[in-house]
């Protein structure tokens, strides 16, 4: 699959990786949607470099995911809600545009911010309700 085809698929289903993560019920911290997306895209494209790829996520990537995105050489990150506790695209730290790293990522933030915030709040509300 060429990068443009992959990009078109992501545009059609921007929250798909997030839904996969939420619906599988796992509690593995390393299985963030970004990590799943990187693995699946690299496998599909047959390359560890995702130079022309964009990733669309509901919340600003954490430092683990931001570092993985830099190493995968993702071209663009588009996210909705800022993460004031662990955001690594500028909110807390800026790994994706750190001057000492060999790759920089273009970041577009605040896309569907209200809707993304709602999805996250609902997810955690349901999770807390299950635990009680």
JSON list of C-alpha atoms in Angstrom, two decimals:
[
{"chain": "A", "resi": 1, "resn": "UNK", "atom": "CA", "xyz": [0.00, 0.00, 0.00]},
{"chain": "A", "resi": 2, "resn": "UNK", "atom": "CA", "xyz": [1.43, 3.37, -0.93]},
{"chain": "A", "resi": 3, "resn": "UNK", "atom": "CA", "xyz": [1.60, 6.25, 1.58]},
{"chain": "A", "resi": 4, "resn": "UNK", "atom": "CA", "xyz": [-1.19, 8.23, -0.09]},
{"chain": "A", "resi": 5, "resn": "UNK", "atom": "CA", "xyz": [-3.59, 5.28, 0.13]},
{"chain": "A", "resi": 6, "resn": "UNK", "atom": "CA", "xyz": [-2.70, 4.84, 3.81]},
{"chain": "A", "resi": 7, "resn": "UNK", "atom": "CA", "xyz": [-3.21, 8.58, 4.42]},
{"chain": "A", "resi": 8, "resn": "UNK", "atom": "CA", "xyz": [-6.64, 8.42, 2.75]},
{"chain": "A", "resi": 9, "resn": "UNK", "atom": "CA", "xyz": [-7.67, 5.49, 4.95]},
{"chain": "A", "resi": 10, "resn": "UNK", "atom": "CA", "xyz": [-6.58, 7.34, 8.08]},
{"chain": "A", "resi": 11, "resn": "UNK", "atom": "CA", "xyz": [-8.59, 10.40, 7.00]},
{"chain": "A", "resi": 12, "resn": "UNK", "atom": "CA", "xyz": [-11.69, 8.23, 6.69]},
{"chain": "A", "resi": 13, "resn": "UNK", "atom": "CA", "xyz": [-11.28, 6.72, 10.17]},
{"chain": "A", "resi": 14, "resn": "UNK", "atom": "CA", "xyz": [-9.25, 9.12, 12.36]},
{"chain": "A", "resi": 15, "resn": "UNK", "atom": "CA", "xyz": [-10.33, 7.54, 15.65]},
{"chain": "A", "resi": 16, "resn": "UNK", "atom": "CA", "xyz": [-9.98, 3.89, 14.62]},
{"chain": "A", "resi": 17, "resn": "UNK", "atom": "CA", "xyz": [-6.74, 3.22, 16.51]},
{"chain": "A", "resi": 18, "resn": "UNK", "atom": "CA", "xyz": [-8.24, 4.84, 19.59]},
{"chain": "A", "resi": 19, "resn": "UNK", "atom": "CA", "xyz": [-11.35, 2.66, 19.34]},
{"chain": "A", "resi": 20, "resn": "UNK", "atom": "CA", "xyz": [-9.27, -0.49, 18.97]},
{"chain": "A", "resi": 21, "resn": "UNK", "atom": "CA", "xyz": [-7.35, 0.38, 22.10]},
{"chain": "A", "resi": 22, "resn": "UNK", "atom": "CA", "xyz": [-10.43, 1.23, 24.14]},
{"chain": "A", "resi": 23, "resn": "UNK", "atom": "CA", "xyz": [-12.51, -1.73, 23.04]},
{"chain": "A", "resi": 24, "resn": "UNK", "atom": "CA", "xyz": [-9.93, -4.46, 23.64]},
{"chain": "A", "resi": 25, "resn": "UNK", "atom": "CA", "xyz": [-10.03, -3.93, 27.41]},
{"chain": "A", "resi": 26, "resn": "UNK", "atom": "CA", "xyz": [-6.26, -4.16, 27.87]},
{"chain": "A", "resi": 27, "resn": "UNK", "atom": "CA", "xyz": [-4.36, -2.31, 30.55]},
{"chain": "A", "resi": 28, "resn": "UNK", "atom": "CA", "xyz": [-0.94, -2.43, 28.93]},
{"chain": "A", "resi": 29, "resn": "UNK", "atom": "CA", "xyz": [0.55, 1.04, 29.03]},
{"chain": "A", "resi": 30, "resn": "UNK", "atom": "CA", "xyz": [2.71, 0.33, 25.98]},
{"chain": "A", "resi": 31, "resn": "UNK", "atom": "CA", "xyz": [-0.36, -0.33, 23.82]},
{"chain": "A", "resi": 32, "resn": "UNK", "atom": "CA", "xyz": [-1.16, 3.32, 23.25]},
{"chain": "A", "resi": 33, "resn": "UNK", "atom": "CA", "xyz": [-2.98, 3.98, 19.96]},
{"chain": "A", "resi": 34, "resn": "UNK", "atom": "CA", "xyz": [0.11, 5.65, 18.49]},
{"chain": "A", "resi": 35, "resn": "UNK", "atom": "CA", "xyz": [2.23, 2.55, 19.15]},
{"chain": "A", "resi": 36, "resn": "UNK", "atom": "CA", "xyz": [-0.38, 0.33, 17.51]},
{"chain": "A", "resi": 37, "resn": "UNK", "atom": "CA", "xyz": [-0.65, 2.67, 14.52]},
{"chain": "A", "resi": 38, "resn": "UNK", "atom": "CA", "xyz": [3.15, 2.82, 14.04]},
{"chain": "A", "resi": 39, "resn": "UNK", "atom": "CA", "xyz": [3.42, -0.96, 14.17]},
{"chain": "A", "resi": 40, "resn": "UNK", "atom": "CA", "xyz": [0.55, -1.52, 11.75]},
{"chain": "A", "resi": 41, "resn": "UNK", "atom": "CA", "xyz": [1.70, 1.16, 9.29]},
{"chain": "A", "resi": 42, "resn": "UNK", "atom": "CA", "xyz": [5.30, -0.07, 9.29]},
{"chain": "A", "resi": 43, "resn": "UNK", "atom": "CA", "xyz": [4.10, -3.61, 8.71]},
{"chain": "A", "resi": 44, "resn": "UNK", "atom": "CA", "xyz": [1.72, -2.56, 5.93]},
{"chain": "A", "resi": 45, "resn": "UNK", "atom": "CA", "xyz": [4.33, -0.42, 4.18]},
{"chain": "A", "resi": 46, "resn": "UNK", "atom": "CA", "xyz": [7.18, -2.85, 4.81]},
{"chain": "A", "resi": 47, "resn": "UNK", "atom": "CA", "xyz": [9.39, -0.08, 6.19]},
{"chain": "A", "resi": 48, "resn": "UNK", "atom": "CA", "xyz": [10.33, 1.25, 9.61]},
{"chain": "A", "resi": 49, "resn": "UNK", "atom": "CA", "xyz": [10.38, 4.79, 8.15]},
{"chain": "A", "resi": 50, "resn": "UNK", "atom": "CA", "xyz": [6.99, 6.43, 7.79]},
{"chain": "A", "resi": 51, "resn": "UNK", "atom": "CA", "xyz": [8.34, 9.62, 6.18]},
{"chain": "A", "resi": 52, "resn": "UNK", "atom": "CA", "xyz": [5.15, 10.62, 4.38]},
{"chain": "A", "resi": 53, "resn": "UNK", "atom": "CA", "xyz": [2.68, 9.42, 7.00]},
{"chain": "A", "resi": 54, "resn": "UNK", "atom": "CA", "xyz": [0.41, 11.48, 9.22]},
{"chain": "A", "resi": 55, "resn": "UNK", "atom": "CA", "xyz": [-1.11, 10.28, 12.47]},
{"chain": "A", "resi": 56, "resn": "UNK", "atom": "CA", "xyz": [-4.43, 11.49, 13.84]},
{"chain": "A", "resi": 57, "resn": "UNK", "atom": "CA", "xyz": [-5.07, 11.02, 17.58]},
{"chain": "A", "resi": 58, "resn": "UNK", "atom": "CA", "xyz": [-7.62, 12.29, 20.07]},
{"chain": "A", "resi": 59, "resn": "UNK", "atom": "CA", "xyz": [-5.10, 13.42, 22.70]},
{"chain": "A", "resi": 60, "resn": "UNK", "atom": "CA", "xyz": [-1.59, 14.83, 22.52]},
{"chain": "A", "resi": 61, "resn": "UNK", "atom": "CA", "xyz": [0.95, 11.99, 22.47]},
{"chain": "A", "resi": 62, "resn": "UNK", "atom": "CA", "xyz": [2.89, 11.15, 25.64]},
{"chain": "A", "resi": 63, "resn": "UNK", "atom": "CA", "xyz": [6.69, 11.07, 25.72]},
{"chain": "A", "resi": 64, "resn": "UNK", "atom": "CA", "xyz": [6.84, 7.34, 24.88]},
{"chain": "A", "resi": 65, "resn": "UNK", "atom": "CA", "xyz": [4.65, 7.78, 21.81]},
{"chain": "A", "resi": 66, "resn": "UNK", "atom": "CA", "xyz": [6.25, 11.06, 20.76]},
{"chain": "A", "resi": 67, "resn": "UNK", "atom": "CA", "xyz": [9.69, 9.42, 20.87]},
{"chain": "A", "resi": 68, "resn": "UNK", "atom": "CA", "xyz": [8.45, 6.47, 18.83]},
{"chain": "A", "resi": 69, "resn": "UNK", "atom": "CA", "xyz": [6.90, 8.84, 16.28]},
{"chain": "A", "resi": 70, "resn": "UNK", "atom": "CA", "xyz": [10.20, 10.70, 15.94]},
{"chain": "A", "resi": 71, "resn": "UNK", "atom": "CA", "xyz": [12.08, 7.42, 15.48]},
{"chain": "A", "resi": 72, "resn": "UNK", "atom": "CA", "xyz": [9.54, 6.30, 12.85]},
{"chain": "A", "resi": 73, "resn": "UNK", "atom": "CA", "xyz": [10.05, 9.68, 11.13]},
{"chain": "A", "resi": 74, "resn": "UNK", "atom": "CA", "xyz": [6.34, 10.46, 10.95]},
{"chain": "A", "resi": 75, "resn": "UNK", "atom": "CA", "xyz": [5.74, 13.61, 8.92]},
{"chain": "A", "resi": 76, "resn": "UNK", "atom": "CA", "xyz": [2.66, 15.03, 10.71]},
{"chain": "A", "resi": 77, "resn": "UNK", "atom": "CA", "xyz": [0.82, 14.65, 14.00]},
{"chain": "A", "resi": 78, "resn": "UNK", "atom": "CA", "xyz": [-2.75, 15.91, 14.22]},
{"chain": "A", "resi": 79, "resn": "UNK", "atom": "CA", "xyz": [-4.39, 15.80, 17.63]},
{"chain": "A", "resi": 80, "resn": "UNK", "atom": "CA", "xyz": [-7.49, 17.17, 19.27]},
{"chain": "A", "resi": 81, "resn": "UNK", "atom": "CA", "xyz": [-7.09, 17.65, 23.01]},
{"chain": "A", "resi": 82, "resn": "UNK", "atom": "CA", "xyz": [-3.98, 18.86, 24.82]},
{"chain": "A", "resi": 83, "resn": "UNK", "atom": "CA", "xyz": [-2.61, 16.69, 27.62]},
{"chain": "A", "resi": 84, "resn": "UNK", "atom": "CA", "xyz": [-1.53, 19.05, 30.42]},
{"chain": "A", "resi": 85, "resn": "UNK", "atom": "CA", "xyz": [-0.07, 16.19, 32.48]},
{"chain": "A", "resi": 86, "resn": "UNK", "atom": "CA", "xyz": [1.99, 14.17, 30.00]},
{"chain": "A", "resi": 87, "resn": "UNK", "atom": "CA", "xyz": [1.75, 15.90, 26.60]},
{"chain": "A", "resi": 88, "resn": "UNK", "atom": "CA", "xyz": [5.02, 15.64, 24.68]},
{"chain": "A", "resi": 89, "resn": "UNK", "atom": "CA", "xyz": [4.17, 17.83, 21.66]},
{"chain": "A", "resi": 90, "resn": "UNK", "atom": "CA", "xyz": [4.49, 21.10, 23.50]},
{"chain": "A", "resi": 91, "resn": "UNK", "atom": "CA", "xyz": [2.17, 21.00, 26.53]},
{"chain": "A", "resi": 92, "resn": "UNK", "atom": "CA", "xyz": [4.69, 19.60, 29.03]},
{"chain": "A", "resi": 93, "resn": "UNK", "atom": "CA", "xyz": [7.71, 18.81, 26.88]},
{"chain": "A", "resi": 94, "resn": "UNK", "atom": "CA", "xyz": [8.34, 19.03, 23.14]},
{"chain": "A", "resi": 95, "resn": "UNK", "atom": "CA", "xyz": [10.01, 15.81, 22.05]},
{"chain": "A", "resi": 96, "resn": "UNK", "atom": "CA", "xyz": [8.71, 15.96, 18.48]},
{"chain": "A", "resi": 97, "resn": "UNK", "atom": "CA", "xyz": [10.58, 19.18, 17.76]},
{"chain": "A", "resi": 98, "resn": "UNK", "atom": "CA", "xyz": [13.56, 18.86, 20.06]},
{"chain": "A", "resi": 99, "resn": "UNK", "atom": "CA", "xyz": [16.61, 20.57, 18.54]},
{"chain": "A", "resi": 100, "resn": "UNK", "atom": "CA", "xyz": [19.00, 17.75, 19.51]},
{"chain": "A", "resi": 101, "resn": "UNK", "atom": "CA", "xyz": [17.02, 15.02, 17.73]},
{"chain": "A", "resi": 102, "resn": "UNK", "atom": "CA", "xyz": [17.56, 14.19, 14.06]},
{"chain": "A", "resi": 103, "resn": "UNK", "atom": "CA", "xyz": [13.90, 14.45, 13.01]},
{"chain": "A", "resi": 104, "resn": "UNK", "atom": "CA", "xyz": [11.17, 17.05, 13.54]},
{"chain": "A", "resi": 105, "resn": "UNK", "atom": "CA", "xyz": [7.44, 16.51, 13.17]},
{"chain": "A", "resi": 106, "resn": "UNK", "atom": "CA", "xyz": [4.88, 19.07, 12.02]},
{"chain": "A", "resi": 107, "resn": "UNK", "atom": "CA", "xyz": [2.16, 19.29, 14.68]},
{"chain": "A", "resi": 108, "resn": "UNK", "atom": "CA", "xyz": [-1.40, 20.47, 14.19]},
{"chain": "A", "resi": 109, "resn": "UNK", "atom": "CA", "xyz": [-3.33, 20.71, 17.44]},
{"chain": "A", "resi": 110, "resn": "UNK", "atom": "CA", "xyz": [-6.85, 21.49, 18.55]},
{"chain": "A", "resi": 111, "resn": "UNK", "atom": "CA", "xyz": [-8.59, 19.69, 15.67]},
{"chain": "A", "resi": 112, "resn": "UNK", "atom": "CA", "xyz": [-12.05, 18.63, 16.90]},
{"chain": "A", "resi": 113, "resn": "UNK", "atom": "CA", "xyz": [-10.81, 19.50, 20.38]},
{"chain": "A", "resi": 114, "resn": "UNK", "atom": "CA", "xyz": [-14.26, 19.57, 21.99]},
{"chain": "A", "resi": 115, "resn": "UNK", "atom": "CA", "xyz": [-15.28, 16.22, 20.47]},
{"chain": "A", "resi": 116, "resn": "UNK", "atom": "CA", "xyz": [-11.98, 14.61, 21.43]},
{"chain": "A", "resi": 117, "resn": "UNK", "atom": "CA", "xyz": [-12.26, 15.90, 24.98]},
{"chain": "A", "resi": 118, "resn": "UNK", "atom": "CA", "xyz": [-15.77, 14.45, 25.18]},
{"chain": "A", "resi": 119, "resn": "UNK", "atom": "CA", "xyz": [-14.60, 11.02, 23.97]},
{"chain": "A", "resi": 120, "resn": "UNK", "atom": "CA", "xyz": [-11.83, 10.97, 26.56]},
{"chain": "A", "resi": 121, "resn": "UNK", "atom": "CA", "xyz": [-14.06, 12.11, 29.42]},
{"chain": "A", "resi": 122, "resn": "UNK", "atom": "CA", "xyz": [-16.68, 9.50, 28.55]},
{"chain": "A", "resi": 123, "resn": "UNK", "atom": "CA", "xyz": [-14.08, 6.74, 28.34]},
{"chain": "A", "resi": 124, "resn": "UNK", "atom": "CA", "xyz": [-12.66, 7.53, 31.78]},
{"chain": "A", "resi": 125, "resn": "UNK", "atom": "CA", "xyz": [-16.13, 8.05, 33.29]},
{"chain": "A", "resi": 126, "resn": "UNK", "atom": "CA", "xyz": [-17.16, 4.56, 32.11]},
{"chain": "A", "resi": 127, "resn": "UNK", "atom": "CA", "xyz": [-13.87, 3.09, 33.29]},
{"chain": "A", "resi": 128, "resn": "UNK", "atom": "CA", "xyz": [-14.32, 4.56, 36.79]},
{"chain": "A", "resi": 129, "resn": "UNK", "atom": "CA", "xyz": [-17.93, 3.33, 36.91]},
{"chain": "A", "resi": 130, "resn": "UNK", "atom": "CA", "xyz": [-16.78, -0.22, 36.09]},
{"chain": "A", "resi": 131, "resn": "UNK", "atom": "CA", "xyz": [-14.21, -0.17, 38.89]},
{"chain": "A", "resi": 132, "resn": "UNK", "atom": "CA", "xyz": [-16.83, 0.69, 41.52]}
]
